[in-house]
């Protein structure tokens, strides 16, 4: 459907011409995004993974226990696919990455929609008590918060360096067979381009999309953990 009009009554011809030219660029961008999504879906099947288990507490973050060992295949929630967000939170860090926390804030807000289509969880290398305390601070009730502290999962998935440095990213998995097998389908990390560092998963956060609409763009702004609204409770 062609947009009816994207400017108010009385806009001068110079603005109308410029906006019309921009619209063509935006339409091309959307068409390219559709081609990329189609190519992503057409990726050949990835490897079947070992049966990773994670430490997990109750979905109610106000309770500290019991702690259970949750296997990856138990996170699908009745679906055939699973999405994991790799939260950048090292075992000895005092706080999780502020940018990662912003992303998970967004995922938490739409988690009830995602649950209609796929399993979803957040995994971090931080010990479970520290991860759950951060989840309470952010208000992430209802999310699967998983600690991979005692497993090689992060290293195996490429979200941890040999020196223990953690990297944010998102991965998609599907069921490999009827016996609990999990197959890797797709991973994208935040930094995959030297020209545009830390923008690899920006399309998954509404914050960046709205800032890019503003006359000043996103500028050099970076999320923080301490400004109003970033803390809940």
mmCIF file of C-alpha atoms in Angstrom:
data_model
loop_
_atom_site.group_PDB
_atom_site.id
_atom_site.type_symbol
_atom_site.label_atom_id
_atom_site.label_comp_id
_atom_site.label_asym_id
_atom_site.label_seq_id
_atom_site.Cartn_x
_atom_site.Cartn_y
_atom_site.Cartn_z
ATOM 1 C CA UNK A 1 0.000 0.000 0.000
ATOM 2 C CA UNK A 2 1.387 3.388 -0.990
ATOM 3 C CA UNK A 3 1.447 5.876 1.931
ATOM 4 C CA UNK A 4 -1.302 8.472 1.551
ATOM 5 C CA UNK A 5 0.735 11.427 2.779
ATOM 6 C CA UNK A 6 3.758 11.669 5.035
ATOM 7 C CA UNK A 7 3.789 15.400 5.667
ATOM 8 C CA UNK A 8 1.351 17.923 7.101
ATOM 9 C CA UNK A 9 -0.817 20.197 5.005
ATOM 10 C CA UNK A 10 1.154 23.193 3.804
ATOM 11 C CA UNK A 11 4.586 21.517 3.569
ATOM 12 C CA UNK A 12 6.750 23.328 1.023
ATOM 13 C CA UNK A 13 7.706 21.620 -2.255
ATOM 14 C CA UNK A 14 11.366 21.269 -1.241
ATOM 15 C CA UNK A 15 10.415 19.242 1.842
ATOM 16 C CA UNK A 16 7.915 17.125 -0.133
ATOM 17 C CA UNK A 17 10.530 16.267 -2.770
ATOM 18 C CA UNK A 18 13.156 15.406 -0.161
ATOM 19 C CA UNK A 19 10.719 13.292 1.844
ATOM 20 C CA UNK A 20 9.585 11.477 -1.279
ATOM 21 C CA UNK A 21 13.198 10.673 -2.165
ATOM 22 C CA UNK A 22 13.818 9.432 1.384
ATOM 23 C CA UNK A 23 10.724 7.224 1.186
ATOM 24 C CA UNK A 24 12.180 5.447 -1.831
ATOM 25 C CA UNK A 25 15.358 4.779 0.157
ATOM 26 C CA UNK A 26 13.296 3.466 3.075
ATOM 27 C CA UNK A 27 11.327 1.182 0.771
ATOM 28 C CA UNK A 28 14.574 -0.189 -0.649
ATOM 29 C CA UNK A 29 15.865 -0.754 2.882
ATOM 30 C CA UNK A 30 12.731 -2.702 3.806
ATOM 31 C CA UNK A 31 13.007 -4.817 0.671
ATOM 32 C CA UNK A 32 16.659 -5.569 1.452
ATOM 33 C CA UNK A 33 15.779 -6.486 5.036
ATOM 34 C CA UNK A 34 13.202 -8.961 3.697
ATOM 35 C CA UNK A 35 15.856 -10.555 1.454
ATOM 36 C CA UNK A 36 18.253 -10.858 4.401
ATOM 37 C CA UNK A 37 15.537 -12.437 6.565
ATOM 38 C CA UNK A 38 14.766 -14.933 3.824
ATOM 39 C CA UNK A 39 18.460 -15.839 3.500
ATOM 40 C CA UNK A 40 18.668 -16.225 7.276
ATOM 41 C CA UNK A 41 15.758 -18.654 7.266
ATOM 42 C CA UNK A 42 17.379 -20.590 4.408
ATOM 43 C CA UNK A 43 20.627 -21.285 6.286
ATOM 44 C CA UNK A 44 21.486 -25.003 6.289
ATOM 45 C CA UNK A 45 21.025 -26.806 9.607
ATOM 46 C CA UNK A 46 23.783 -26.161 12.119
ATOM 47 C CA UNK A 47 25.444 -28.673 14.438
ATOM 48 C CA UNK A 48 23.650 -30.641 17.115
ATOM 49 C CA UNK A 49 24.870 -29.389 20.493
ATOM 50 C CA UNK A 50 25.907 -31.238 23.628
ATOM 51 C CA UNK A 51 23.181 -31.402 26.274
ATOM 52 C CA UNK A 52 24.064 -28.216 28.120
ATOM 53 C CA UNK A 53 22.502 -27.587 31.515
ATOM 54 C CA UNK A 54 22.234 -24.261 33.318
ATOM 55 C CA UNK A 55 21.580 -23.220 36.889
ATOM 56 C CA UNK A 56 18.116 -21.663 37.241
ATOM 57 C CA UNK A 57 15.987 -20.469 40.143
ATOM 58 C CA UNK A 58 12.224 -19.847 40.338
ATOM 59 C CA UNK A 59 10.630 -17.562 37.766
ATOM 60 C CA UNK A 60 9.518 -15.494 40.775
ATOM 61 C CA UNK A 61 12.679 -13.501 41.444
ATOM 62 C CA UNK A 62 11.660 -12.732 45.020
ATOM 63 C CA UNK A 63 12.471 -16.332 45.955
ATOM 64 C CA UNK A 64 16.061 -17.568 46.129
ATOM 65 C CA UNK A 65 15.340 -21.235 45.627
ATOM 66 C CA UNK A 66 15.085 -23.950 44.829
ATOM 67 C CA UNK A 67 17.919 -23.944 42.281
ATOM 68 C CA UNK A 68 17.560 -26.511 39.518
ATOM 69 C CA UNK A 69 19.734 -27.761 36.670
ATOM 70 C CA UNK A 70 17.777 -26.821 33.551
ATOM 71 C CA UNK A 71 18.718 -28.550 30.312
ATOM 72 C CA UNK A 72 18.600 -26.612 27.080
ATOM 73 C CA UNK A 73 15.915 -28.831 25.623
ATOM 74 C CA UNK A 74 13.651 -27.954 28.570
ATOM 75 C CA UNK A 75 13.542 -24.277 27.548
ATOM 76 C CA UNK A 76 11.503 -24.646 24.358
ATOM 77 C CA UNK A 77 8.187 -24.280 26.179
ATOM 78 C CA UNK A 78 6.251 -26.550 23.834
ATOM 79 C CA UNK A 79 7.687 -24.863 20.722
ATOM 80 C CA UNK A 80 10.104 -26.131 18.115
ATOM 81 C CA UNK A 81 12.445 -23.157 18.458
ATOM 82 C CA UNK A 82 14.361 -21.407 21.227
ATOM 83 C CA UNK A 83 15.895 -17.926 21.364
ATOM 84 C CA UNK A 84 18.697 -17.226 23.849
ATOM 85 C CA UNK A 85 20.064 -13.789 24.629
ATOM 86 C CA UNK A 86 23.724 -13.896 25.674
ATOM 87 C CA UNK A 87 23.904 -11.358 28.486
ATOM 88 C CA UNK A 88 27.349 -9.790 28.888
ATOM 89 C CA UNK A 89 27.866 -10.383 32.602
ATOM 90 C CA UNK A 90 31.234 -11.787 33.637
ATOM 91 C CA UNK A 91 31.507 -13.840 36.851
ATOM 92 C CA UNK A 92 33.471 -11.136 38.670
ATOM 93 C CA UNK A 93 31.586 -8.120 37.287
ATOM 94 C CA UNK A 94 29.667 -5.905 39.690
ATOM 95 C CA UNK A 95 26.897 -5.292 37.157
ATOM 96 C CA UNK A 96 25.711 -6.538 33.797
ATOM 97 C CA UNK A 97 26.516 -4.620 30.624
ATOM 98 C CA UNK A 98 24.197 -1.577 30.494
ATOM 99 C CA UNK A 99 23.567 -2.020 26.771
ATOM 100 C CA UNK A 100 22.697 -5.687 27.274
ATOM 101 C CA UNK A 101 20.416 -4.734 30.133
ATOM 102 C CA UNK A 102 18.618 -2.285 27.855
ATOM 103 C CA UNK A 103 18.104 -5.017 25.270
ATOM 104 C CA UNK A 104 16.732 -7.451 27.851
ATOM 105 C CA UNK A 105 14.427 -4.719 29.181
ATOM 106 C CA UNK A 106 12.913 -4.655 25.704
ATOM 107 C CA UNK A 107 12.694 -8.428 25.397
ATOM 108 C CA UNK A 108 11.049 -8.604 28.812
ATOM 109 C CA UNK A 109 8.420 -6.123 27.670
ATOM 110 C CA UNK A 110 7.399 -8.316 24.723
ATOM 111 C CA UNK A 111 8.092 -11.720 26.289
ATOM 112 C CA UNK A 112 4.387 -12.586 26.485
ATOM 113 C CA UNK A 113 4.172 -12.072 22.720
ATOM 114 C CA UNK A 114 7.311 -14.116 22.059
ATOM 115 C CA UNK A 115 5.912 -16.942 24.178
ATOM 116 C CA UNK A 116 3.202 -17.470 21.550
ATOM 117 C CA UNK A 117 5.877 -18.448 19.020
ATOM 118 C CA UNK A 118 9.119 -19.580 20.644
ATOM 119 C CA UNK A 119 10.944 -20.364 23.848
ATOM 120 C CA UNK A 120 13.037 -17.472 25.167
ATOM 121 C CA UNK A 121 15.700 -17.226 27.862
ATOM 122 C CA UNK A 122 18.612 -15.077 29.008
ATOM 123 C CA UNK A 123 21.941 -16.747 29.769
ATOM 124 C CA UNK A 124 24.965 -15.214 31.503
ATOM 125 C CA UNK A 125 28.300 -16.458 32.861
ATOM 126 C CA UNK A 126 27.707 -14.666 36.180
ATOM 127 C CA UNK A 127 26.867 -16.933 39.143
ATOM 128 C CA UNK A 128 23.140 -17.445 39.564
ATOM 129 C CA UNK A 129 22.697 -15.380 42.790
ATOM 130 C CA UNK A 130 24.344 -12.373 41.145
ATOM 131 C CA UNK A 131 22.319 -12.804 37.956
ATOM 132 C CA UNK A 132 19.043 -13.062 39.872
ATOM 133 C CA UNK A 133 19.888 -9.998 41.940
ATOM 134 C CA UNK A 134 20.423 -8.086 38.714
ATOM 135 C CA UNK A 135 17.149 -9.418 37.368
ATOM 136 C CA UNK A 136 15.345 -8.156 40.482
ATOM 137 C CA UNK A 137 16.908 -4.737 40.039
ATOM 138 C CA UNK A 138 15.755 -4.594 36.419
ATOM 139 C CA UNK A 139 12.325 -6.111 37.044
ATOM 140 C CA UNK A 140 12.790 -9.137 34.798
ATOM 141 C CA UNK A 141 10.156 -11.268 36.499
ATOM 142 C CA UNK A 142 8.919 -14.195 34.451
ATOM 143 C CA UNK A 143 12.011 -14.595 32.263
ATOM 144 C CA UNK A 144 14.175 -17.694 32.268
ATOM 145 C CA UNK A 145 17.424 -16.361 33.769
ATOM 146 C CA UNK A 146 20.134 -18.968 33.359
ATOM 147 C CA UNK A 147 23.674 -19.106 34.692
ATOM 148 C CA UNK A 148 26.246 -20.882 32.531
ATOM 149 C CA UNK A 149 28.901 -20.332 35.206
ATOM 150 C CA UNK A 150 29.801 -24.016 35.499
ATOM 151 C CA UNK A 151 29.658 -24.929 31.806
ATOM 152 C CA UNK A 152 31.610 -24.297 28.602
ATOM 153 C CA UNK A 153 28.500 -23.008 26.834
ATOM 154 C CA UNK A 154 29.666 -19.400 26.391
ATOM 155 C CA UNK A 155 33.084 -20.425 25.113
ATOM 156 C CA UNK A 156 31.601 -23.029 22.781
ATOM 157 C CA UNK A 157 29.095 -20.521 21.367
ATOM 158 C CA UNK A 158 31.782 -17.901 20.714
ATOM 159 C CA UNK A 159 30.434 -15.409 23.261
ATOM 160 C CA UNK A 160 33.453 -15.757 25.551
ATOM 161 C CA UNK A 161 37.133 -15.178 24.774
ATOM 162 C CA UNK A 162 39.976 -17.327 26.055
ATOM 163 C CA UNK A 163 40.649 -14.623 28.668
ATOM 164 C CA UNK A 164 37.054 -14.844 29.933
ATOM 165 C CA UNK A 165 35.796 -11.649 28.279
ATOM 166 C CA UNK A 166 32.079 -11.898 27.507
ATOM 167 C CA UNK A 167 30.275 -10.772 24.347
ATOM 168 C CA UNK A 168 26.590 -9.895 23.865
ATOM 169 C CA UNK A 169 24.595 -11.638 21.205
ATOM 170 C CA UNK A 170 21.496 -13.617 20.358
ATOM 171 C CA UNK A 171 21.098 -17.187 19.150
ATOM 172 C CA UNK A 172 18.324 -19.319 17.697
ATOM 173 C CA UNK A 173 18.042 -23.077 18.112
ATOM 174 C CA UNK A 174 15.596 -25.753 17.076
ATOM 175 C CA UNK A 175 14.865 -29.313 18.023
ATOM 176 C CA UNK A 176 17.152 -31.784 16.288
ATOM 177 C CA UNK A 177 15.216 -34.972 17.005
ATOM 178 C CA UNK A 178 12.653 -36.456 19.322
ATOM 179 C CA UNK A 179 15.189 -37.408 21.990
ATOM 180 C CA UNK A 180 15.989 -33.939 23.331
ATOM 181 C CA UNK A 181 18.598 -32.931 20.768
ATOM 182 C CA UNK A 182 19.115 -29.214 20.168
ATOM 183 C CA UNK A 183 20.488 -27.840 16.913
ATOM 184 C CA UNK A 184 22.120 -24.462 16.412
ATOM 185 C CA UNK A 185 20.452 -22.347 13.726
ATOM 186 C CA UNK A 186 21.776 -18.800 13.978
ATOM 187 C CA UNK A 187 23.910 -16.476 16.108
ATOM 188 C CA UNK A 188 24.488 -12.737 15.803
ATOM 189 C CA UNK A 189 26.733 -10.719 18.072
ATOM 190 C CA UNK A 190 26.727 -7.006 18.798
ATOM 191 C CA UNK A 191 30.151 -6.364 17.226
ATOM 192 C CA UNK A 192 30.545 -7.917 13.785
ATOM 193 C CA UNK A 193 31.705 -4.873 11.798
ATOM 194 C CA UNK A 194 34.745 -2.635 12.211
ATOM 195 C CA UNK A 195 32.913 0.139 10.366
ATOM 196 C CA UNK A 196 29.836 -0.035 12.620
ATOM 197 C CA UNK A 197 30.956 -1.516 15.945
ATOM 198 C CA UNK A 198 28.362 -2.707 18.463
ATOM 199 C CA UNK A 199 25.496 -2.433 15.978
ATOM 200 C CA UNK A 200 25.058 -6.061 15.013
ATOM 201 C CA UNK A 201 21.849 -6.590 16.986
ATOM 202 C CA UNK A 202 20.599 -2.997 17.084
ATOM 203 C CA UNK A 203 17.547 -3.842 14.931
ATOM 204 C CA UNK A 204 16.273 -5.938 17.867
ATOM 205 C CA UNK A 205 16.025 -2.920 20.195
ATOM 206 C CA UNK A 206 13.317 -0.266 19.711
ATOM 207 C CA UNK A 207 15.509 2.282 21.495
ATOM 208 C CA UNK A 208 17.934 2.585 18.607
ATOM 209 C CA UNK A 209 15.178 2.603 16.018
ATOM 210 C CA UNK A 210 13.438 5.549 17.688
ATOM 211 C CA UNK A 211 16.670 7.469 18.240
ATOM 212 C CA UNK A 212 17.499 7.083 14.555
ATOM 213 C CA UNK A 213 14.243 8.899 13.747
ATOM 214 C CA UNK A 214 15.365 12.020 15.604
ATOM 215 C CA UNK A 215 17.042 14.968 13.832
ATOM 216 C CA UNK A 216 20.187 14.432 15.904
ATOM 217 C CA UNK A 217 20.162 10.646 15.561
ATOM 218 C CA UNK A 218 21.689 8.438 18.241
ATOM 219 C CA UNK A 219 24.900 10.460 18.436
ATOM 220 C CA UNK A 220 27.382 9.053 20.942
ATOM 221 C CA UNK A 221 24.728 8.078 23.491
ATOM 222 C CA UNK A 222 25.309 4.853 25.411
ATOM 223 C CA UNK A 223 22.906 3.146 27.784
ATOM 224 C CA UNK A 224 23.631 3.359 31.514
ATOM 225 C CA UNK A 225 22.467 1.427 34.554
ATOM 226 C CA UNK A 226 21.914 4.393 36.839
ATOM 227 C CA UNK A 227 19.565 6.895 35.171
ATOM 228 C CA UNK A 228 15.920 7.253 36.088
ATOM 229 C CA UNK A 229 13.836 4.428 34.705
ATOM 230 C CA UNK A 230 16.748 2.004 34.421
ATOM 231 C CA UNK A 231 16.095 0.715 37.946
ATOM 232 C CA UNK A 232 12.939 -0.912 39.197
ATOM 233 C CA UNK A 233 12.612 -1.642 42.872
#
